[in-house]
mmCIF file of C-alpha atoms in Angstrom:
data_model
loop_
_atom_site.group_PDB
_atom_site.id
_atom_site.type_symbol
_atom_site.label_atom_id
_atom_site.label_comp_id
_atom_site.label_asym_id
_atom_site.label_seq_id
_atom_site.Cartn_x
_atom_site.Cartn_y
_atom_site.Cartn_z
ATOM 1 C CA UNK T 77 -172.455 -13.104 138.953
ATOM 2 C CA UNK T 78 -170.961 -12.697 135.500
ATOM 3 C CA UNK T 79 -173.444 -12.287 132.679
ATOM 4 C CA UNK T 80 -171.605 -14.388 130.094
ATOM 5 C CA UNK T 81 -174.154 -13.804 127.345
ATOM 6 C CA UNK T 82 -173.888 -10.036 127.744
ATOM 7 C CA UNK T 83 -170.100 -10.241 127.581
ATOM 8 C CA UNK T 84 -170.293 -12.168 124.324
ATOM 9 C CA UNK T 85 -172.789 -9.670 122.918
ATOM 10 C CA UNK T 86 -170.480 -6.760 123.770
ATOM 11 C CA UNK T 87 -167.536 -8.444 122.089
ATOM 12 C CA UNK T 88 -169.487 -9.138 118.888
ATOM 13 C CA UNK T 89 -171.130 -5.686 118.898
ATOM 14 C CA UNK T 90 -167.668 -4.084 119.049
ATOM 15 C CA UNK T 91 -166.710 -5.835 115.824
ATOM 16 C CA UNK T 92 -169.907 -4.675 114.125
ATOM 17 C CA UNK T 93 -169.403 -1.079 115.283
ATOM 18 C CA UNK T 94 -165.828 -0.989 114.014
ATOM 19 C CA UNK T 95 -166.756 -2.596 110.698
ATOM 20 C CA UNK T 96 -164.573 -5.618 111.474
ATOM 21 C CA UNK T 97 -167.208 -8.334 111.879
ATOM 22 C CA UNK T 98 -166.342 -11.185 109.536
ATOM 23 C CA UNK T 99 -168.981 -13.151 107.701
ATOM 24 C CA UNK T 100 -168.675 -16.529 106.042
ATOM 25 C CA UNK T 101 -169.650 -16.584 102.381
ATOM 26 C CA UNK T 102 -171.249 -19.904 101.480
ATOM 27 C CA UNK T 103 -169.685 -21.013 98.228
ATOM 28 C CA UNK T 104 -169.368 -24.291 96.371
ATOM 29 C CA UNK T 105 -166.346 -24.777 94.154
ATOM 30 C CA UNK T 106 -167.073 -26.655 90.944
ATOM 31 C CA UNK T 107 -164.488 -29.137 89.724
ATOM 32 C CA UNK T 108 -162.946 -28.063 86.442
ATOM 33 C CA UNK T 109 -164.513 -24.595 86.621
ATOM 34 C CA UNK T 110 -162.522 -22.875 89.374
ATOM 35 C CA UNK T 111 -162.278 -19.916 89.990
ATOM 36 C CA UNK T 112 -165.966 -20.050 89.141
ATOM 37 C CA UNK T 113 -168.090 -21.058 92.115
ATOM 38 C CA UNK T 114 -171.695 -21.024 93.238
ATOM 39 C CA UNK T 115 -172.641 -18.577 95.995
ATOM 40 C CA UNK T 116 -175.684 -19.340 98.137
ATOM 41 C CA UNK T 117 -177.212 -15.990 99.031
ATOM 42 C CA UNK T 118 -178.777 -15.355 102.467
ATOM 43 C CA UNK T 119 -182.248 -15.814 100.912
ATOM 44 C CA UNK T 120 -181.276 -19.281 99.649
ATOM 45 C CA UNK T 121 -180.947 -18.354 95.984
ATOM 46 C CA UNK T 122 -177.780 -19.221 94.073
ATOM 47 C CA UNK T 123 -175.487 -17.117 91.882
ATOM 48 C CA UNK T 124 -172.351 -17.865 89.902
ATOM 49 C CA UNK T 125 -169.356 -15.890 91.144
ATOM 50 C CA UNK T 126 -165.636 -15.623 90.472
ATOM 51 C CA UNK T 127 -163.348 -16.197 93.460
ATOM 52 C CA UNK T 128 -160.574 -13.581 93.570
ATOM 53 C CA UNK T 129 -159.279 -14.076 97.111
ATOM 54 C CA UNK T 130 -158.495 -17.784 97.261
ATOM 55 C CA UNK T 131 -155.103 -19.210 98.177
ATOM 56 C CA UNK T 132 -155.266 -21.961 95.557
ATOM 57 C CA UNK T 133 -152.730 -19.829 93.732
ATOM 58 C CA UNK T 134 -152.046 -22.234 90.857
ATOM 59 C CA UNK T 135 -155.459 -23.872 90.500
ATOM 60 C CA UNK T 136 -153.983 -27.216 91.568
ATOM 61 C CA UNK T 137 -157.006 -28.001 93.736
ATOM 62 C CA UNK T 138 -158.775 -29.122 90.562
ATOM 63 C CA UNK T 139 -155.823 -30.477 88.580
ATOM 64 C CA UNK T 140 -156.454 -33.978 87.140
ATOM 65 C CA UNK T 141 -153.068 -35.245 88.376
ATOM 66 C CA UNK T 142 -153.976 -34.329 91.958
ATOM 67 C CA UNK T 143 -157.520 -35.663 91.807
ATOM 68 C CA UNK T 144 -156.388 -38.942 90.253
ATOM 69 C CA UNK T 145 -153.818 -39.510 92.990
ATOM 70 C CA UNK T 146 -156.380 -38.807 95.689
ATOM 71 C CA UNK T 147 -158.975 -41.134 94.159
ATOM 72 C CA UNK T 148 -156.417 -43.931 93.895
ATOM 73 C CA UNK T 149 -155.405 -43.497 97.523
ATOM 74 C CA UNK T 150 -159.016 -43.527 98.722
ATOM 75 C CA UNK T 151 -159.704 -46.706 96.798
ATOM 76 C CA UNK T 152 -156.559 -48.299 98.212
ATOM 77 C CA UNK T 153 -156.757 -47.187 101.846
ATOM 78 C CA UNK T 154 -160.116 -45.643 102.707
ATOM 79 C CA UNK T 155 -160.687 -42.287 104.376
ATOM 80 C CA UNK T 156 -158.586 -41.460 107.430
ATOM 81 C CA UNK T 157 -155.089 -42.407 108.515
ATOM 82 C CA UNK T 158 -156.314 -44.048 111.698
ATOM 83 C CA UNK T 159 -153.865 -42.515 114.138
ATOM 84 C CA UNK T 160 -150.957 -40.263 114.936
ATOM 85 C CA UNK T 161 -147.716 -40.659 113.039
ATOM 86 C CA UNK T 162 -146.310 -42.666 115.967
ATOM 87 C CA UNK T 163 -149.348 -44.900 116.311
ATOM 88 C CA UNK T 164 -150.425 -46.453 113.006
ATOM 89 C CA UNK T 165 -150.713 -43.101 111.177
ATOM 90 C CA UNK T 166 -147.577 -43.291 109.038
ATOM 91 C CA UNK T 167 -148.267 -44.722 105.592
ATOM 92 C CA UNK T 168 -146.354 -45.052 102.359
ATOM 93 C CA UNK T 169 -148.177 -41.919 101.192
ATOM 94 C CA UNK T 170 -146.785 -39.817 104.049
ATOM 95 C CA UNK T 171 -143.285 -41.115 103.401
ATOM 96 C CA UNK T 172 -143.555 -40.392 99.670
ATOM 97 C CA UNK T 173 -144.764 -36.869 100.379
ATOM 98 C CA UNK T 174 -141.875 -36.178 102.751
ATOM 99 C CA UNK T 175 -139.421 -37.516 100.204
ATOM 100 C CA UNK T 176 -140.872 -35.201 97.528
ATOM 101 C CA UNK T 177 -140.580 -32.215 99.865
ATOM 102 C CA UNK T 178 -137.029 -32.999 100.930
ATOM 103 C CA UNK T 179 -136.074 -33.260 97.267
ATOM 104 C CA UNK T 180 -137.926 -30.024 96.456
ATOM 105 C CA UNK T 181 -135.870 -28.034 98.954
ATOM 106 C CA UNK T 182 -132.631 -30.011 98.513
ATOM 107 C CA UNK T 183 -132.652 -30.968 102.181
ATOM 108 C CA UNK T 184 -131.924 -34.288 103.840
ATOM 109 C CA UNK T 185 -135.433 -34.663 105.240
ATOM 110 C CA UNK T 186 -138.893 -33.175 105.612
ATOM 111 C CA UNK T 187 -141.603 -33.516 108.224
ATOM 112 C CA UNK T 188 -145.317 -33.179 107.388
ATOM 113 C CA UNK T 189 -147.846 -31.590 109.752
ATOM 114 C CA UNK T 190 -151.602 -31.113 109.467
ATOM 115 C CA UNK T 191 -151.106 -27.441 108.532
ATOM 116 C CA UNK T 192 -148.339 -24.895 108.056
ATOM 117 C CA UNK T 193 -149.733 -23.074 111.093
ATOM 118 C CA UNK T 194 -149.113 -26.149 113.230
ATOM 119 C CA UNK T 195 -145.709 -26.689 111.608
ATOM 120 C CA UNK T 196 -144.631 -23.159 112.542
ATOM 121 C CA UNK T 197 -146.129 -23.225 116.018
ATOM 122 C CA UNK T 198 -144.875 -26.703 116.884
ATOM 123 C CA UNK T 199 -141.364 -26.217 115.534
ATOM 124 C CA UNK T 200 -140.706 -22.741 116.926
ATOM 125 C CA UNK T 201 -142.116 -23.643 120.327
ATOM 126 C CA UNK T 202 -139.977 -26.803 120.478
ATOM 127 C CA UNK T 203 -136.586 -25.422 119.431
ATOM 128 C CA UNK T 204 -135.702 -23.982 122.890
ATOM 129 C CA UNK T 205 -136.076 -27.508 124.302
ATOM 130 C CA UNK T 206 -133.397 -28.619 121.879
ATOM 131 C CA UNK T 207 -131.165 -25.559 122.289
ATOM 132 C CA UNK T 208 -131.366 -24.348 125.919
ATOM 133 C CA UNK T 209 -130.990 -20.586 126.177
ATOM 134 C CA UNK T 210 -132.045 -20.082 122.548
ATOM 135 C CA UNK T 211 -132.830 -16.501 121.538
ATOM 136 C CA UNK T 212 -135.271 -16.142 118.634
ATOM 137 C CA UNK T 213 -135.152 -12.993 116.496
ATOM 138 C CA UNK T 214 -138.511 -12.581 114.784
ATOM 139 C CA UNK T 215 -139.581 -10.156 112.048
ATOM 140 C CA UNK T 216 -142.323 -7.832 113.299
ATOM 141 C CA UNK T 217 -144.665 -8.844 110.458
ATOM 142 C CA UNK T 218 -144.260 -12.600 110.805
ATOM 143 C CA UNK T 219 -147.403 -14.692 110.513
ATOM 144 C CA UNK T 220 -149.549 -15.307 113.595
ATOM 145 C CA UNK T 221 -148.444 -18.956 113.672
ATOM 146 C CA UNK T 222 -144.808 -17.926 113.986
ATOM 147 C CA UNK T 223 -145.640 -15.344 116.631
ATOM 148 C CA UNK T 224 -147.561 -17.945 118.598
ATOM 149 C CA UNK T 225 -144.751 -20.471 118.398
ATOM 150 C CA UNK T 226 -142.190 -17.917 119.553
ATOM 151 C CA UNK T 227 -144.482 -16.707 122.329
ATOM 152 C CA UNK T 228 -145.208 -20.176 123.674
ATOM 153 C CA UNK T 229 -141.679 -21.504 123.722
ATOM 154 C CA UNK T 230 -140.787 -19.850 127.009
ATOM 155 C CA UNK T 231 -137.418 -18.688 125.718
ATOM 156 C CA UNK T 232 -135.976 -15.291 124.957
ATOM 157 C CA UNK T 233 -137.269 -13.409 121.943
ATOM 158 C CA UNK T 234 -136.369 -10.248 120.106
ATOM 159 C CA UNK T 235 -138.618 -8.518 117.551
ATOM 160 C CA UNK T 236 -136.865 -6.632 114.768
ATOM 161 C CA UNK T 237 -138.587 -4.029 112.629
ATOM 162 C CA UNK T 238 -139.938 -5.477 109.402
ATOM 163 C CA UNK T 239 -137.136 -6.202 106.947
ATOM 164 C CA UNK T 240 -134.864 -3.853 108.922
ATOM 165 C CA UNK T 241 -131.536 -5.667 108.760
ATOM 166 C CA UNK T 242 -129.745 -2.840 110.578
ATOM 167 C CA UNK T 243 -132.122 -3.210 113.525
ATOM 168 C CA UNK T 244 -131.612 -6.969 113.491
ATOM 169 C CA UNK T 245 -127.863 -6.417 113.661
ATOM 170 C CA UNK T 246 -128.284 -4.125 116.685
ATOM 171 C CA UNK T 247 -130.274 -6.811 118.498
ATOM 172 C CA UNK T 248 -127.757 -9.529 117.660
ATOM 173 C CA UNK T 249 -124.834 -7.390 118.799
ATOM 174 C CA UNK T 250 -126.525 -6.679 122.138
ATOM 175 C CA UNK T 251 -126.814 -10.354 123.103
ATOM 176 C CA UNK T 252 -124.306 -12.843 124.468
ATOM 177 C CA UNK T 253 -122.174 -14.076 121.544
ATOM 178 C CA UNK T 254 -122.168 -17.555 123.049
ATOM 179 C CA UNK T 255 -125.972 -17.848 123.263
ATOM 180 C CA UNK T 256 -127.679 -20.051 120.654
ATOM 181 C CA UNK T 257 -129.680 -17.920 118.202
ATOM 182 C CA UNK T 258 -132.293 -18.332 115.491
ATOM 183 C CA UNK T 259 -133.651 -15.758 113.028
ATOM 184 C CA UNK T 260 -137.245 -16.361 111.907
ATOM 185 C CA UNK T 261 -138.713 -14.550 108.908
ATOM 186 C CA UNK T 262 -140.777 -15.006 105.737
ATOM 187 C CA UNK T 263 -139.976 -14.985 102.042
ATOM 188 C CA UNK T 264 -143.268 -13.402 100.898
ATOM 189 C CA UNK T 265 -145.343 -11.423 103.381
ATOM 190 C CA UNK T 266 -148.915 -12.122 102.414
ATOM 191 C CA UNK T 267 -150.665 -8.842 103.225
ATOM 192 C CA UNK T 268 -148.361 -6.431 101.356
ATOM 193 C CA UNK T 269 -146.820 -8.996 99.023
ATOM 194 C CA UNK T 270 -143.269 -7.855 99.764
ATOM 195 C CA UNK T 271 -140.196 -10.082 99.931
ATOM 196 C CA UNK T 272 -137.995 -10.854 102.907
ATOM 197 C CA UNK T 273 -134.340 -9.799 102.915
ATOM 198 C CA UNK T 274 -133.136 -13.378 102.655
ATOM 199 C CA UNK T 275 -129.532 -12.873 101.563
ATOM 200 C CA UNK T 276 -128.829 -10.090 104.067
ATOM 201 C CA UNK T 277 -130.378 -12.096 106.911
ATOM 202 C CA UNK T 278 -128.317 -15.158 105.963
ATOM 203 C CA UNK T 279 -125.194 -12.979 106.040
ATOM 204 C CA UNK T 280 -126.013 -11.857 109.572
ATOM 205 C CA UNK T 281 -126.821 -15.405 110.640
ATOM 206 C CA UNK T 282 -123.411 -16.583 109.494
ATOM 207 C CA UNK T 283 -121.683 -13.652 111.166
ATOM 208 C CA UNK T 284 -123.387 -14.203 114.520
ATOM 209 C CA UNK T 285 -123.623 -17.998 114.445
ATOM 210 C CA UNK T 286 -127.431 -18.104 114.215
ATOM 211 C CA UNK T 287 -129.744 -20.652 112.676
ATOM 212 C CA UNK T 288 -132.174 -19.468 109.985
ATOM 213 C CA UNK T 289 -135.884 -20.292 109.810
ATOM 214 C CA UNK T 290 -137.844 -19.147 106.758
ATOM 215 C CA UNK T 291 -141.571 -19.379 106.089
ATOM 216 C CA UNK T 292 -142.079 -19.934 102.330
ATOM 217 C CA UNK T 293 -145.821 -20.555 102.625
ATOM 218 C CA UNK T 294 -146.821 -17.938 100.034
ATOM 219 C CA UNK T 295 -143.952 -18.831 97.709
ATOM 220 C CA UNK T 296 -143.715 -22.616 97.359
ATOM 221 C CA UNK T 297 -145.033 -23.879 94.055
ATOM 222 C CA UNK T 298 -144.779 -20.375 92.584
ATOM 223 C CA UNK T 299 -141.166 -19.136 92.635
ATOM 224 C CA UNK T 300 -137.952 -20.835 91.596
ATOM 225 C CA UNK T 301 -137.140 -23.195 88.711
ATOM 226 C CA UNK T 302 -138.953 -26.081 90.433
ATOM 227 C CA UNK T 303 -141.316 -24.071 92.642
ATOM 228 C CA UNK T 304 -139.302 -24.426 95.846
ATOM 229 C CA UNK T 305 -139.808 -20.761 96.668
ATOM 230 C CA UNK T 306 -138.008 -17.442 96.690
ATOM 231 C CA UNK T 307 -134.923 -18.971 98.292
ATOM 232 C CA UNK T 308 -134.601 -21.324 95.323
ATOM 233 C CA UNK T 309 -135.167 -18.453 92.881
ATOM 234 C CA UNK T 310 -132.373 -16.506 94.575
ATOM 235 C CA UNK T 311 -130.144 -19.583 94.942
ATOM 236 C CA UNK T 312 -130.114 -19.339 98.722
ATOM 237 C CA UNK T 313 -131.735 -22.588 99.868
ATOM 238 C CA UNK T 314 -128.426 -24.040 101.018
ATOM 239 C CA UNK T 315 -128.023 -21.152 103.466
ATOM 240 C CA UNK T 316 -131.326 -21.809 105.245
ATOM 241 C CA UNK T 317 -131.481 -24.293 108.105
ATOM 242 C CA UNK T 318 -135.247 -24.794 108.363
ATOM 243 C CA UNK T 319 -137.765 -24.115 105.584
ATOM 244 C CA UNK T 320 -141.477 -24.046 106.364
ATOM 245 C CA UNK T 321 -144.062 -24.494 103.635
ATOM 246 C CA UNK T 322 -147.693 -25.307 103.014
ATOM 247 C CA UNK T 323 -149.556 -27.799 100.866
ATOM 248 C CA UNK T 324 -152.796 -25.804 101.077
ATOM 249 C CA UNK T 325 -152.027 -22.829 98.840
ATOM 250 C CA UNK T 326 -150.148 -23.232 95.552
ATOM 251 C CA UNK T 327 -150.286 -27.025 95.903
ATOM 252 C CA UNK T 328 -154.059 -26.884 96.295
ATOM 253 C CA UNK T 329 -154.531 -29.570 98.961
ATOM 254 C CA UNK T 330 -153.920 -29.411 102.735
ATOM 255 C CA UNK T 331 -151.080 -29.703 105.248
ATOM 256 C CA UNK T 332 -147.800 -28.057 106.154
ATOM 257 C CA UNK T 333 -144.198 -29.103 106.617
ATOM 258 C CA UNK T 334 -140.651 -28.255 107.484
ATOM 259 C CA UNK T 335 -137.604 -29.273 105.453
ATOM 260 C CA UNK T 336 -134.222 -29.394 107.158
ATOM 261 C CA UNK T 337 -131.387 -31.730 108.080
ATOM 262 C CA UNK T 338 -132.315 -35.284 108.967
ATOM 263 C CA UNK T 339 -131.153 -34.685 112.535
ATOM 264 C CA UNK T 340 -133.277 -31.528 112.900
ATOM 265 C CA UNK T 341 -136.402 -33.229 111.566
ATOM 266 C CA UNK T 342 -135.809 -36.222 113.811
ATOM 267 C CA UNK T 343 -135.498 -33.986 116.872
ATOM 268 C CA UNK T 344 -138.670 -32.014 116.064
ATOM 269 C CA UNK T 345 -140.514 -35.263 115.360
ATOM 270 C CA UNK T 346 -139.443 -36.604 118.729
ATOM 271 C CA UNK T 347 -140.076 -33.539 120.895
ATOM 272 C CA UNK T 348 -142.880 -31.409 119.370
ATOM 273 C CA UNK T 349 -146.281 -32.059 120.998
ATOM 274 C CA UNK T 350 -148.000 -30.502 117.972
ATOM 275 C CA UNK T 351 -146.608 -33.343 115.880
ATOM 276 C CA UNK T 352 -146.643 -36.206 118.375
ATOM 277 C CA UNK T 353 -150.252 -35.910 119.559
ATOM 278 C CA UNK T 354 -152.029 -35.015 116.285
ATOM 279 C CA UNK T 355 -153.729 -37.495 113.958
ATOM 280 C CA UNK T 356 -151.848 -37.544 110.685
ATOM 281 C CA UNK T 357 -153.207 -36.346 107.351
ATOM 282 C CA UNK T 358 -155.493 -38.784 105.527
ATOM 283 C CA UNK T 359 -153.528 -40.866 102.995
ATOM 284 C CA UNK T 360 -155.567 -39.381 100.143
ATOM 285 C CA UNK T 361 -154.500 -35.868 101.140
ATOM 286 C CA UNK T 362 -150.857 -36.911 101.357
ATOM 287 C CA UNK T 363 -151.108 -38.622 97.966
ATOM 288 C CA UNK T 364 -152.701 -35.582 96.315
ATOM 289 C CA UNK T 365 -150.140 -33.241 97.843
ATOM 290 C CA UNK T 366 -147.233 -35.412 96.686
ATOM 291 C CA UNK T 367 -148.658 -35.480 93.160
ATOM 292 C CA UNK T 368 -149.077 -31.711 93.175
ATOM 293 C CA UNK T 369 -145.523 -31.086 94.401
ATOM 294 C CA UNK T 370 -144.100 -33.469 91.818
ATOM 295 C CA UNK T 371 -146.127 -31.883 89.004
ATOM 296 C CA UNK T 372 -145.203 -28.292 89.841
ATOM 297 C CA UNK T 373 -141.527 -29.199 89.916
ATOM 298 C CA UNK T 374 -141.868 -29.639 86.153
ATOM 299 C CA UNK T 375 -144.674 -27.302 85.066
ATOM 300 C CA UNK T 376 -142.758 -24.097 84.412
ATOM 301 C CA UNK T 377 -145.383 -22.971 81.892
ATOM 302 C CA UNK T 378 -148.059 -22.831 84.590
ATOM 303 C CA UNK T 379 -145.807 -20.691 86.787
ATOM 304 C CA UNK T 380 -145.119 -18.365 83.852
ATOM 305 C CA UNK T 381 -148.842 -17.985 83.160
ATOM 306 C CA UNK T 382 -149.424 -17.219 86.831
ATOM 307 C CA UNK T 383 -146.870 -14.399 86.725
ATOM 308 C CA UNK T 384 -148.458 -13.062 83.538
ATOM 309 C CA UNK T 385 -151.952 -12.967 85.054
ATOM 310 C CA UNK T 386 -150.682 -11.165 88.175
ATOM 311 C CA UNK T 387 -148.730 -8.618 86.116
ATOM 312 C CA UNK T 388 -151.714 -7.910 83.867
ATOM 313 C CA UNK T 389 -154.071 -7.382 86.807
ATOM 314 C CA UNK T 390 -151.643 -4.986 88.494
ATOM 315 C CA UNK T 391 -151.180 -3.074 85.233
ATOM 316 C CA UNK T 392 -154.934 -2.767 84.692
ATOM 317 C CA UNK T 393 -155.696 -1.639 88.256
ATOM 318 C CA UNK T 394 -152.792 0.794 88.182
ATOM 319 C CA UNK T 395 -154.206 2.174 84.935
ATOM 320 C CA UNK T 396 -157.391 3.073 86.830
ATOM 321 C CA UNK T 397 -155.305 5.031 89.323
ATOM 322 C CA UNK T 398 -156.191 2.680 92.168
ATOM 323 C CA UNK T 399 -153.775 2.584 95.124
ATOM 324 C CA UNK T 400 -152.374 -0.904 94.687
ATOM 325 C CA UNK T 401 -149.447 -2.081 96.775
ATOM 326 C CA UNK T 402 -146.919 -3.615 94.404
ATOM 327 C CA UNK T 403 -143.697 -5.188 95.597
ATOM 328 C CA UNK T 404 -143.340 -7.460 92.584
ATOM 329 C CA UNK T 405 -144.988 -10.558 93.990
ATOM 330 C CA UNK T 406 -148.148 -12.341 92.867
ATOM 331 C CA UNK T 407 -150.272 -10.785 95.631
ATOM 332 C CA UNK T 408 -152.276 -7.698 94.597
ATOM 333 C CA UNK T 409 -153.539 -5.625 97.553
ATOM 334 C CA UNK T 410 -155.655 -2.528 96.914
ATOM 335 C CA UNK T 411 -155.486 -0.065 99.796
ATOM 336 C CA UNK T 412 -158.837 1.246 101.075
ATOM 337 C CA UNK T 413 -157.917 2.522 104.533
ATOM 338 C CA UNK T 414 -161.368 2.322 106.086
ATOM 339 C CA UNK T 415 -162.950 -0.896 107.422
ATOM 340 C CA UNK T 416 -166.548 0.140 106.708
ATOM 341 C CA UNK T 417 -165.828 1.176 103.118
ATOM 342 C CA UNK T 418 -163.649 -1.899 102.627
ATOM 343 C CA UNK T 419 -166.530 -4.183 103.592
ATOM 344 C CA UNK T 420 -168.965 -2.102 101.565
ATOM 345 C CA UNK T 421 -166.915 -2.531 98.399
ATOM 346 C CA UNK T 422 -166.481 -6.257 99.107
ATOM 347 C CA UNK T 423 -170.238 -6.701 99.617
ATOM 348 C CA UNK T 424 -171.116 -4.753 96.461
ATOM 349 C CA UNK T 425 -168.558 -6.594 94.353
ATOM 350 C CA UNK T 426 -170.155 -9.866 95.393
ATOM 351 C CA UNK T 427 -173.829 -8.905 95.213
ATOM 352 C CA UNK T 428 -173.744 -6.708 92.102
ATOM 353 C CA UNK T 429 -170.819 -8.032 90.072
ATOM 354 C CA UNK T 430 -170.313 -11.657 91.109
ATOM 355 C CA UNK T 431 -166.760 -10.907 92.270
ATOM 356 C CA UNK T 432 -165.735 -12.437 95.584
ATOM 357 C CA UNK T 433 -162.869 -10.752 97.443
ATOM 358 C CA UNK T 434 -162.792 -10.713 101.227
ATOM 359 C CA UNK T 435 -162.037 -7.436 103.078
ATOM 360 C CA UNK T 436 -158.795 -7.523 105.070
ATOM 361 C CA UNK T 437 -159.185 -5.573 108.301
ATOM 362 C CA UNK T 438 -157.556 -5.238 111.735
ATOM 363 C CA UNK T 439 -156.056 -7.272 113.405
ATOM 364 C CA UNK T 440 -154.799 -8.971 110.233
ATOM 365 C CA UNK T 441 -153.466 -5.586 109.114
ATOM 366 C CA UNK T 442 -152.958 -2.370 111.147
ATOM 367 C CA UNK T 443 -155.885 0.027 111.495
ATOM 368 C CA UNK T 444 -155.965 2.515 108.650
ATOM 369 C CA UNK T 445 -154.439 0.035 106.181
ATOM 370 C CA UNK T 446 -157.591 -1.972 105.428
ATOM 371 C CA UNK T 447 -157.513 -3.427 101.954
ATOM 372 C CA UNK T 448 -158.891 -5.783 99.351
ATOM 373 C CA UNK T 449 -156.400 -8.535 98.567
ATOM 374 C CA UNK T 450 -156.637 -10.079 95.110
ATOM 375 C CA UNK T 451 -154.877 -13.332 94.256
ATOM 376 C CA UNK T 452 -154.858 -13.907 90.492
ATOM 377 C CA UNK T 453 -154.112 -17.405 89.276
ATOM 378 C CA UNK T 454 -153.399 -19.135 85.961
ATOM 379 C CA UNK T 455 -157.063 -20.137 85.762
ATOM 380 C CA UNK T 456 -158.323 -16.544 85.936
ATOM 381 C CA UNK T 457 -159.049 -15.714 82.303
ATOM 382 C CA UNK T 458 -158.622 -12.340 80.550
ATOM 383 C CA UNK T 459 -162.410 -11.943 80.493
ATOM 384 C CA UNK T 460 -162.518 -12.434 84.274
ATOM 385 C CA UNK T 461 -159.860 -9.746 84.671
ATOM 386 C CA UNK T 462 -161.913 -7.434 82.409
ATOM 387 C CA UNK T 463 -165.005 -7.965 84.578
ATOM 388 C CA UNK T 464 -163.076 -7.311 87.781
ATOM 389 C CA UNK T 465 -161.501 -4.112 86.466
ATOM 390 C CA UNK T 466 -164.886 -2.749 85.309
ATOM 391 C CA UNK T 467 -166.423 -3.540 88.694
ATOM 392 C CA UNK T 468 -163.597 -1.882 90.627
ATOM 393 C CA UNK T 469 -163.757 1.211 88.420
ATOM 394 C CA UNK T 470 -167.492 1.541 89.041
ATOM 395 C CA UNK T 471 -167.419 0.942 92.788
ATOM 396 C CA UNK T 472 -164.343 3.041 93.526
ATOM 397 C CA UNK T 473 -166.109 6.079 92.077
ATOM 398 C CA UNK T 474 -169.385 5.206 93.794
ATOM 399 C CA UNK T 475 -167.712 4.994 97.217
ATOM 400 C CA UNK T 476 -165.934 8.332 96.618
ATOM 401 C CA UNK T 477 -162.494 6.940 97.352
ATOM 402 C CA UNK T 478 -159.372 8.716 96.206
ATOM 403 C CA UNK T 479 -157.471 7.373 93.279
ATOM 404 C CA UNK T 480 -153.730 7.492 93.832
ATOM 405 C CA UNK T 481 -150.544 6.149 92.415
ATOM 406 C CA UNK T 482 -149.715 2.584 93.357
ATOM 407 C CA UNK T 483 -147.159 2.122 96.100
ATOM 408 C CA UNK T 484 -144.197 -0.207 95.996
#
């Protein structure tokens, strides 16, 4: 008979041996003080820390406009939505949120899901039902949610080398010109912080009659005149058929969405099990997200401060000779290249310096590219940056890691 407990032990022990076992850090965010938080140590004692790896990129999770909207919605409606979108779970708050998102991306419609992961998975796995024979061309470094959606859809798929437009062309040329096609890629790839080749991919899509699907999860709220993402910054939104985004990062709340034509959103709404059979977001979440989207459409100063903080951190870390990966985005990865040392630095930063940054190891990134991934925000102060730089300088020397020029 199978010893199930032993099998589980072996699986967990493998992660420990390889330095890839992930631990949850118990923290409590404090309203109005983020990125400060309280860390509960394993012995039960508490320490104040600074969070440097959060995805609340703009600090909107504590913004008064967002909190006020959520409080008002709770007072008006209570806690949950009470059902799926088809069965009592569509409220005025969901409709307002979708209207804000459609306007943000200059599309006819938007469709809100419980997360961007579900939005990607549900949409990409449903499209072959709508376009029989569909071939999906997917960037090799696409997010796990996109990979899962493409994998589950039962249709044909092609994987092109990351940002390799020439390879994508080869794959497109090799397939039946009459077959329906879709190219799926991202605007900002979250582990290296590099940008997708949006314009070149749109050119190929037009040439080969393909639809375009872009994940702007790490860009919405941050890039573009109104925070609609890199495609807005580059004036390319009109060339993209389906835009995926999140409400849980720069917008500081929860949920995901797609923005597209009214007909496309209607079809996904009608056919995607991941939308049909899932309880909708609580009205308070939808209200807070809508308020955050609306605010960041106007708050250009906050976006400018965010860029400034990211640029300063990169400059300071580069000045130490640390091997940062810099592609010009707001994400600041520092290459370590060893999972054990990566976790060691992360643990020491937290315990000795009150700096919380989670190690990024395989399978999130390839073996040998383990890193610390810093996400500066407008609410990280210059003194917080000073403290982080001093801590990194101290620990990098202590762990005997090479200092090298930053890569781009």
